[in-house]
mmCIF file of C-alpha atoms in Angstrom:
data_model
loop_
_atom_site.group_PDB
_atom_site.id
_atom_site.type_symbol
_atom_site.label_atom_id
_atom_site.label_comp_id
_atom_site.label_asym_id
_atom_site.label_seq_id
_atom_site.Cartn_x
_atom_site.Cartn_y
_atom_site.Cartn_z
ATOM 1 C CA MET A 1 71.615 -29.803 23.008
ATOM 2 C CA ILE A 2 67.726 -29.131 22.978
ATOM 3 C CA ASN A 3 66.232 -25.917 22.154
ATOM 4 C CA ILE A 4 63.236 -24.911 24.301
ATOM 5 C CA LEU A 5 61.045 -22.596 22.975
ATOM 6 C CA LYS A 6 59.359 -19.998 24.903
ATOM 7 C CA PRO A 7 55.714 -20.649 23.997
ATOM 8 C CA ILE A 8 54.291 -17.149 24.808
ATOM 9 C CA ALA A 9 56.816 -15.332 23.263
ATOM 10 C CA PHE A 10 56.654 -18.001 20.107
ATOM 11 C CA ALA A 11 52.932 -17.527 20.144
ATOM 12 C CA ASN A 12 53.076 -13.605 20.175
ATOM 13 C CA ALA A 13 55.449 -13.296 16.970
ATOM 14 C CA PHE A 14 53.332 -15.777 14.866
ATOM 15 C CA THR A 15 50.246 -13.829 16.045
ATOM 16 C CA THR A 16 51.771 -10.673 15.218
ATOM 17 C CA VAL A 17 53.087 -12.030 11.732
ATOM 18 C CA ALA A 18 49.315 -13.440 10.920
ATOM 19 C CA LEU A 19 47.738 -10.239 11.899
ATOM 20 C CA THR A 20 49.965 -7.935 9.958
ATOM 21 C CA ALA A 21 49.458 -10.523 6.851
ATOM 22 C CA TYR A 22 45.624 -10.034 7.580
ATOM 23 C CA VAL A 23 45.278 -6.384 7.480
ATOM 24 C CA ILE A 24 47.951 -5.989 4.287
ATOM 25 C CA CYS A 25 45.701 -8.383 2.847
ATOM 26 C CA ARG A 26 42.463 -6.419 3.508
ATOM 27 C CA VAL A 27 44.562 -3.116 2.386
ATOM 28 C CA VAL A 28 45.395 -5.019 -0.970
ATOM 29 C CA SER A 29 41.677 -6.110 -1.324
ATOM 30 C CA LEU A 30 40.367 -2.455 -1.353
ATOM 31 C CA ILE A 31 43.058 -1.317 -3.443
ATOM 32 C CA ALA A 32 43.485 -4.223 -6.062
ATOM 33 C CA PRO A 33 40.995 -6.973 -5.516
ATOM 34 C CA ASP A 34 41.681 -8.178 -9.152
ATOM 35 C CA PHE A 35 45.154 -8.835 -7.977
ATOM 36 C CA LEU A 36 44.038 -10.914 -4.875
ATOM 37 C CA PHE A 37 42.157 -12.903 -7.411
ATOM 38 C CA GLY A 38 45.145 -13.585 -9.874
ATOM 39 C CA VAL A 39 46.987 -14.744 -6.763
ATOM 40 C CA ALA A 40 44.405 -16.989 -5.472
ATOM 41 C CA LYS A 41 43.859 -18.282 -9.206
ATOM 42 C CA SER A 42 47.708 -19.257 -9.363
ATOM 43 C CA TRP A 43 47.273 -21.072 -5.938
ATOM 44 C CA PHE A 44 44.260 -23.190 -6.596
ATOM 45 C CA HIS A 45 45.208 -24.640 -9.843
ATOM 46 C CA THR A 46 42.104 -26.628 -10.883
ATOM 47 C CA PHE A 47 39.703 -24.068 -9.352
ATOM 48 C CA SER A 48 37.798 -21.198 -10.398
ATOM 49 C CA VAL A 49 37.492 -18.456 -7.765
ATOM 50 C CA ASP A 50 35.760 -16.005 -10.079
ATOM 51 C CA SER A 51 32.217 -17.116 -8.435
ATOM 52 C CA LEU A 52 33.644 -15.988 -5.095
ATOM 53 C CA LYS A 53 33.973 -12.476 -5.780
ATOM 54 C CA GLY A 54 31.885 -10.289 -3.448
ATOM 55 C CA THR A 55 29.360 -7.682 -4.623
ATOM 56 C CA ALA A 56 29.964 -5.659 -1.455
ATOM 57 C CA SER A 57 32.904 -4.429 0.466
ATOM 58 C CA MET A 58 33.583 -6.197 4.004
ATOM 59 C CA ASP A 59 32.178 -3.814 6.754
ATOM 60 C CA ILE A 60 34.270 -3.020 9.584
ATOM 61 C CA GLY A 61 32.672 -5.257 11.982
ATOM 62 C CA THR A 62 33.323 -8.081 9.875
ATOM 63 C CA PHE A 63 36.842 -6.980 9.552
ATOM 64 C CA VAL A 64 37.117 -6.815 13.437
ATOM 65 C CA PHE A 65 35.550 -10.195 14.040
ATOM 66 C CA GLY A 66 38.062 -11.814 11.384
ATOM 67 C CA ALA A 67 41.005 -10.096 13.140
ATOM 68 C CA LEU A 68 40.202 -11.286 16.719
ATOM 69 C CA THR A 69 39.269 -14.708 15.634
ATOM 70 C CA LEU A 70 42.355 -15.355 13.734
ATOM 71 C CA THR A 71 44.611 -13.783 16.410
ATOM 72 C CA VAL A 72 42.966 -16.156 18.718
ATOM 73 C CA LEU A 73 43.226 -19.155 16.586
ATOM 74 C CA VAL A 74 46.812 -18.336 15.661
ATOM 75 C CA TRP A 75 47.835 -17.666 19.201
ATOM 76 C CA ILE A 76 46.275 -20.712 20.837
ATOM 77 C CA THR A 77 47.624 -22.998 18.128
ATOM 78 C CA THR A 78 51.128 -21.751 18.027
ATOM 79 C CA TYR A 79 51.423 -21.965 21.600
ATOM 80 C CA ALA A 80 50.224 -25.471 21.832
ATOM 81 C CA GLY A 81 52.664 -26.367 19.025
ATOM 82 C CA ALA A 82 55.379 -24.522 21.053
ATOM 83 C CA ALA A 83 54.579 -26.554 24.183
ATOM 84 C CA LEU A 84 54.320 -29.655 22.419
ATOM 85 C CA TYR A 85 57.640 -29.251 20.863
ATOM 86 C CA ASN A 86 59.335 -28.618 24.123
ATOM 87 C CA ARG A 87 57.704 -31.717 25.596
ATOM 88 C CA PHE A 88 58.870 -34.050 22.792
ATOM 89 C CA ALA A 89 62.253 -32.601 22.560
ATOM 90 C CA GLU A 90 62.794 -33.511 26.188
#
């Protein structure tokens, strides 16, 4: 039995999750920026992230542009992945 994915629904679901994570990350960066750098340090074992700390907060235009480009990228790549999965599963 072959499980066929609905590429549009799959892409919509992944895009919703990614955009939600983006917004949550932004909120956490406003409330607890040092926490985010602590997480980054724990993920990137041999890299120093201290020099990456910004001196100014992200403006709303940059936030919206990031959200838009992220959603487009995630939707297209997830749709393509689901479509390829369906093709290879046949």
